[in-house]
């Protein structure tokens, strides 16, 4: 199975700050990498698919990049409503595997 | 609008089975695969498997073969996941998620609210 490692596990940032979350795969996943946001008590919500495609209705402050084994989710200007846990998911190989998550809090 | 409505929380004894449901509405049920994802209280997410409602074809995470069985009822647009021989390790929230795709790729675009399964004697 492909192992997905997210860093950092916890991140504290201020409103308006640029935030970068990382996800590393144990092997090349050919950009089949999605990002999900999960708020407390809710189901995960799709933000970005195939590395850099913004899902419908997602604010443009969210963006994704990467290739090979290394991928990044960037929030250009952190908003209070962005407090959540963020997960990456690889869809290159079976079984699909998720990263352990980055919990994002406000400073 | 697309909605996935999941059945309520389950409290089950070790060794028993539960069958949780995911009722879809707002789209053609047979046109989209339904995936199931397990989330433990530590927040780790595990992909369990998927079913293609039109054909009934399934694919499972090897880890969940023999544990999870996916079925559908096309007449009611409902997907089911049965979990058998339950142990405390199966305690988790289970989500159903619709798999969609466009020219740029595939993704889980709609998720159910989750069903909490607690295994305890």
Short mmCIF file of C-alpha atoms in Angstrom, two decimals:
data_model
loop_
_atom_site.label_atom_id
_atom_site.label_comp_id
_atom_site.label_asym_id
_atom_site.label_seq_id
_atom_site.Cartn_x
_atom_site.Cartn_y
_atom_site.Cartn_z
CA UNK A 1 0.00 0.00 0.00
CA UNK A 2 1.12 3.57 -0.65
CA UNK A 3 1.83 5.41 2.57
CA UNK A 4 0.81 9.05 2.73
CA UNK A 5 2.60 11.26 5.24
CA UNK A 6 1.30 14.71 6.05
CA UNK A 7 3.25 17.46 7.73
CA UNK A 8 2.99 19.14 10.04
CA UNK A 9 0.47 17.24 12.16
CA UNK A 10 -0.57 20.49 13.86
CA UNK A 11 -0.29 24.03 12.61
CA UNK A 12 -1.18 27.27 14.32
CA UNK A 13 -1.44 30.37 12.14
CA UNK A 14 -2.90 33.87 12.19
CA UNK A 15 -5.77 35.25 10.15
CA UNK A 16 -4.43 36.57 6.86
CA UNK A 17 -1.33 34.40 6.97
CA UNK A 18 -0.22 32.23 4.07
CA UNK A 19 -0.35 28.58 5.09
CA UNK A 20 1.31 25.60 3.43
CA UNK A 21 0.44 21.98 4.17
CA UNK A 22 2.45 19.08 2.82
CA UNK A 23 1.71 15.54 1.79
CA UNK A 24 4.36 13.00 0.78
CA UNK A 25 3.66 9.65 -0.85
CA UNK A 26 5.84 6.58 -0.43
CA UNK A 27 6.01 6.28 -4.22
CA UNK A 28 5.08 8.27 -7.32
CA UNK A 29 1.32 8.86 -7.44
CA UNK A 30 1.24 10.66 -10.80
CA UNK A 31 -0.65 13.70 -9.48
CA UNK A 32 -3.64 11.58 -8.39
CA UNK A 33 -3.80 13.52 -5.17
CA UNK A 34 -6.85 15.12 -3.60
CA UNK A 35 -7.27 17.38 -0.59
CA UNK A 36 -10.18 17.30 1.85
CA UNK A 37 -11.18 19.61 4.66
CA UNK A 38 -12.94 18.22 7.70
CA UNK A 39 -14.50 20.39 10.34
CA UNK A 40 -15.36 19.04 13.77
CA UNK A 41 -18.34 16.72 13.65
CA UNK A 42 -18.71 16.91 9.87
CA UNK A 43 -17.88 14.70 6.91
CA UNK A 44 -14.79 15.51 4.84
CA UNK A 45 -15.34 18.05 2.09
CA UNK A 46 -13.51 18.01 -1.23
CA UNK A 47 -11.27 21.02 -1.84
CA UNK A 48 -8.91 20.04 -4.65
CA UNK A 49 -8.62 17.01 -6.92
CA UNK A 50 -5.85 15.76 -9.18
CA UNK A 51 -3.29 17.98 -7.43
CA UNK A 52 -4.46 21.40 -8.57
CA UNK A 53 -8.11 21.38 -9.68
CA UNK A 54 -10.28 23.49 -7.42
CA UNK A 55 -13.62 21.85 -6.73
CA UNK A 56 -16.79 23.79 -7.47
CA UNK A 57 -17.58 26.43 -4.88
CA UNK A 58 -14.23 26.30 -3.11
CA UNK A 59 -12.69 29.74 -2.49
CA UNK A 60 -9.76 30.67 -4.69
CA UNK A 61 -7.51 31.18 -1.65
CA UNK A 62 -7.07 27.40 -1.73
CA UNK A 63 -4.61 26.00 -4.25
CA UNK A 64 -2.67 22.81 -4.77
CA UNK A 65 0.57 21.85 -6.43
CA UNK A 66 3.04 19.06 -6.66
CA UNK A 67 4.19 16.06 -8.62
CA UNK A 68 5.79 12.69 -8.12
CA UNK A 69 5.75 12.04 -4.39
CA UNK A 70 5.46 15.58 -2.97
CA UNK A 71 2.31 17.67 -2.87
CA UNK A 72 1.24 20.92 -1.26
CA UNK A 73 -1.99 22.60 -0.26
CA UNK A 74 -1.72 26.36 0.12
CA UNK A 75 -4.15 28.75 1.72
CA UNK A 76 -3.14 32.19 0.51
CA UNK A 77 -4.81 34.16 3.29
CA UNK A 78 -6.09 32.17 6.26
CA UNK A 79 -9.67 32.84 7.31
CA UNK A 80 -11.34 31.89 10.61
CA UNK A 81 -13.61 29.44 8.80
CA UNK A 82 -10.55 27.51 7.58
CA UNK A 83 -9.98 26.02 11.04
CA UNK A 84 -10.24 22.30 10.33
CA UNK A 85 -8.26 19.14 9.75
CA UNK A 86 -6.95 18.66 6.22
CA UNK A 87 -6.41 15.24 4.65
CA UNK A 88 -4.73 14.21 1.45
CA UNK A 89 -5.85 11.15 -0.51
CA UNK A 90 -4.01 9.27 -3.25
CA UNK A 91 -6.04 7.69 -6.05
CA UNK A 92 -3.14 6.35 -8.09
CA UNK A 93 -3.22 2.85 -6.67
CA UNK A 94 -5.44 0.41 -4.81
CA UNK A 95 -6.17 0.59 -2.00
CA UNK A 96 -6.80 4.32 -1.87
CA UNK A 97 -4.95 5.73 1.11
CA UNK A 98 -5.26 8.88 3.15
CA UNK A 99 -2.68 10.93 4.98
CA UNK A 100 -2.92 11.22 8.74
CA UNK A 101 -4.12 14.81 8.55
CA UNK A 102 -2.95 18.29 9.49
CA UNK A 103 -4.97 20.04 12.17
CA UNK A 104 -5.04 23.77 11.48
CA UNK A 105 -5.81 26.17 14.30
CA UNK A 106 -5.88 29.92 14.71
CA UNK A 107 -3.08 31.58 16.62
CA UNK B 1 -29.70 18.38 -5.01
CA UNK B 2 -27.46 15.41 -4.32
CA UNK B 3 -27.91 13.94 -0.86
CA UNK B 4 -26.57 10.86 0.85
CA UNK B 5 -28.57 9.92 3.92
CA UNK B 6 -27.02 7.37 6.25
CA UNK B 7 -28.65 5.20 8.88
CA UNK B 8 -28.36 5.94 12.57
CA UNK B 9 -25.74 5.01 15.12
CA UNK B 10 -25.30 1.34 15.99
CA UNK B 11 -24.27 -0.26 19.26
CA UNK B 12 -23.25 -3.85 18.67
CA UNK B 13 -21.78 -6.66 20.70
CA UNK B 14 -18.47 -8.32 19.81
CA UNK B 15 -18.97 -11.13 17.34
CA UNK B 16 -22.19 -9.73 15.91
CA UNK B 17 -22.87 -8.00 12.58
CA UNK B 18 -24.35 -4.67 11.57
CA UNK B 19 -25.67 -3.42 8.25
CA UNK B 20 -25.57 0.30 7.65
CA UNK B 21 -27.27 2.09 4.81
CA UNK B 22 -26.68 5.06 2.55
CA UNK B 23 -29.73 6.32 0.67
CA UNK B 24 -28.93 8.45 -2.36
CA UNK B 25 -31.15 11.10 -3.89
CA UNK B 26 -30.89 13.90 -6.40
CA UNK B 27 -29.00 11.96 -9.08
CA UNK B 28 -29.05 8.73 -11.08
CA UNK B 29 -27.93 6.19 -8.49
CA UNK B 30 -26.64 3.64 -10.96
CA UNK B 31 -24.34 6.10 -12.73
CA UNK B 32 -21.88 6.69 -9.89
CA UNK B 33 -19.79 4.34 -7.80
CA UNK B 34 -20.30 4.46 -4.06
CA UNK B 35 -17.28 4.23 -1.82
CA UNK B 36 -17.10 3.56 1.90
CA UNK B 37 -14.55 5.12 4.24
CA UNK B 38 -13.83 4.30 7.88
CA UNK B 39 -12.75 6.97 10.36
CA UNK B 40 -11.59 6.01 13.82
CA UNK B 41 -11.77 8.35 16.79
CA UNK B 42 -8.08 9.07 16.27
CA UNK B 43 -9.26 10.62 13.00
CA UNK B 44 -7.41 8.23 10.69
CA UNK B 45 -9.31 7.62 7.44
CA UNK B 46 -9.27 4.22 5.72
CA UNK B 47 -10.76 3.41 2.36
CA UNK B 48 -12.85 0.27 2.75
CA UNK B 49 -14.11 -0.46 -0.74
CA UNK B 50 -16.56 0.54 -3.42
CA UNK B 51 -19.53 -0.78 -5.32
CA UNK B 52 -20.75 0.09 -8.79
CA UNK B 53 -24.52 0.22 -8.30
CA UNK B 54 -25.33 -0.43 -11.94
CA UNK B 55 -23.47 -3.74 -12.17
CA UNK B 56 -23.08 -4.63 -8.52
CA UNK B 57 -19.35 -4.96 -9.08
CA UNK B 58 -17.20 -4.42 -6.00
CA UNK B 59 -13.63 -3.78 -5.03
CA UNK B 60 -12.39 -4.08 -1.46
CA UNK B 61 -9.38 -2.98 0.48
CA UNK B 62 -7.66 -6.31 1.25
CA UNK B 63 -7.70 -5.34 4.90
CA UNK B 64 -11.52 -5.36 4.87
CA UNK B 65 -12.13 -8.52 2.86
CA UNK B 66 -14.20 -10.80 5.01
CA UNK B 67 -15.08 -7.89 7.26
CA UNK B 68 -17.15 -5.66 4.97
CA UNK B 69 -19.72 -6.67 2.36
CA UNK B 70 -21.10 -4.04 0.00
CA UNK B 71 -24.47 -4.34 -1.67
CA UNK B 72 -27.08 -2.08 -3.24
CA UNK B 73 -30.82 -1.97 -3.71
CA UNK B 74 -31.38 -0.18 -7.00
CA UNK B 75 -35.13 0.08 -6.42
CA UNK B 76 -34.56 2.34 -3.41
CA UNK B 77 -31.24 3.90 -4.49
CA UNK B 78 -29.65 2.61 -1.32
CA UNK B 79 -26.16 1.27 -0.76
CA UNK B 80 -25.37 -0.98 2.16
CA UNK B 81 -22.28 -2.04 4.03
CA UNK B 82 -22.45 -5.05 6.31
CA UNK B 83 -19.71 -5.44 8.90
CA UNK B 84 -19.34 -8.92 10.35
CA UNK B 85 -17.57 -10.57 13.29
CA UNK B 86 -17.34 -7.23 15.00
CA UNK B 87 -14.55 -6.42 17.44
CA UNK B 88 -13.76 -3.18 19.28
CA UNK B 89 -11.33 -2.34 16.45
CA UNK B 90 -14.37 -1.86 14.20
CA UNK B 91 -15.60 1.00 16.37
CA UNK B 92 -15.57 3.99 14.05
CA UNK B 93 -17.60 6.36 11.93
CA UNK B 94 -18.34 4.94 8.50
CA UNK B 95 -18.97 7.29 5.59
CA UNK B 96 -20.39 6.61 2.17
CA UNK B 97 -19.09 8.88 -0.58
CA UNK B 98 -20.10 9.26 -4.21
CA UNK B 99 -17.33 9.01 -6.78
CA UNK B 100 -17.66 11.44 -9.63
CA UNK B 101 -15.39 12.48 -12.48
CA UNK B 102 -14.92 14.99 -15.25
CA UNK B 103 -12.31 15.71 -17.90
CA UNK B 104 -9.80 16.62 -15.19
CA UNK B 105 -10.17 13.62 -12.96
CA UNK B 106 -12.20 11.77 -10.37
CA UNK B 107 -13.10 12.64 -6.81
CA UNK B 108 -15.42 11.99 -3.89
CA UNK B 109 -17.76 14.93 -4.34
CA UNK B 110 -20.59 14.09 -1.95
CA UNK B 111 -20.31 12.38 1.40
CA UNK B 112 -22.92 11.07 3.77
CA UNK B 113 -22.96 12.42 7.34
CA UNK B 114 -21.47 9.20 8.66
CA UNK B 115 -22.75 6.33 10.80
CA UNK B 116 -21.16 5.72 14.17
CA UNK B 117 -20.66 2.04 14.94
CA UNK B 118 -19.69 1.20 18.51
CA UNK B 119 -18.67 -2.33 19.38
CA UNK B 120 -18.86 -3.04 23.08
CA UNK B 121 -19.99 -5.82 25.38
#
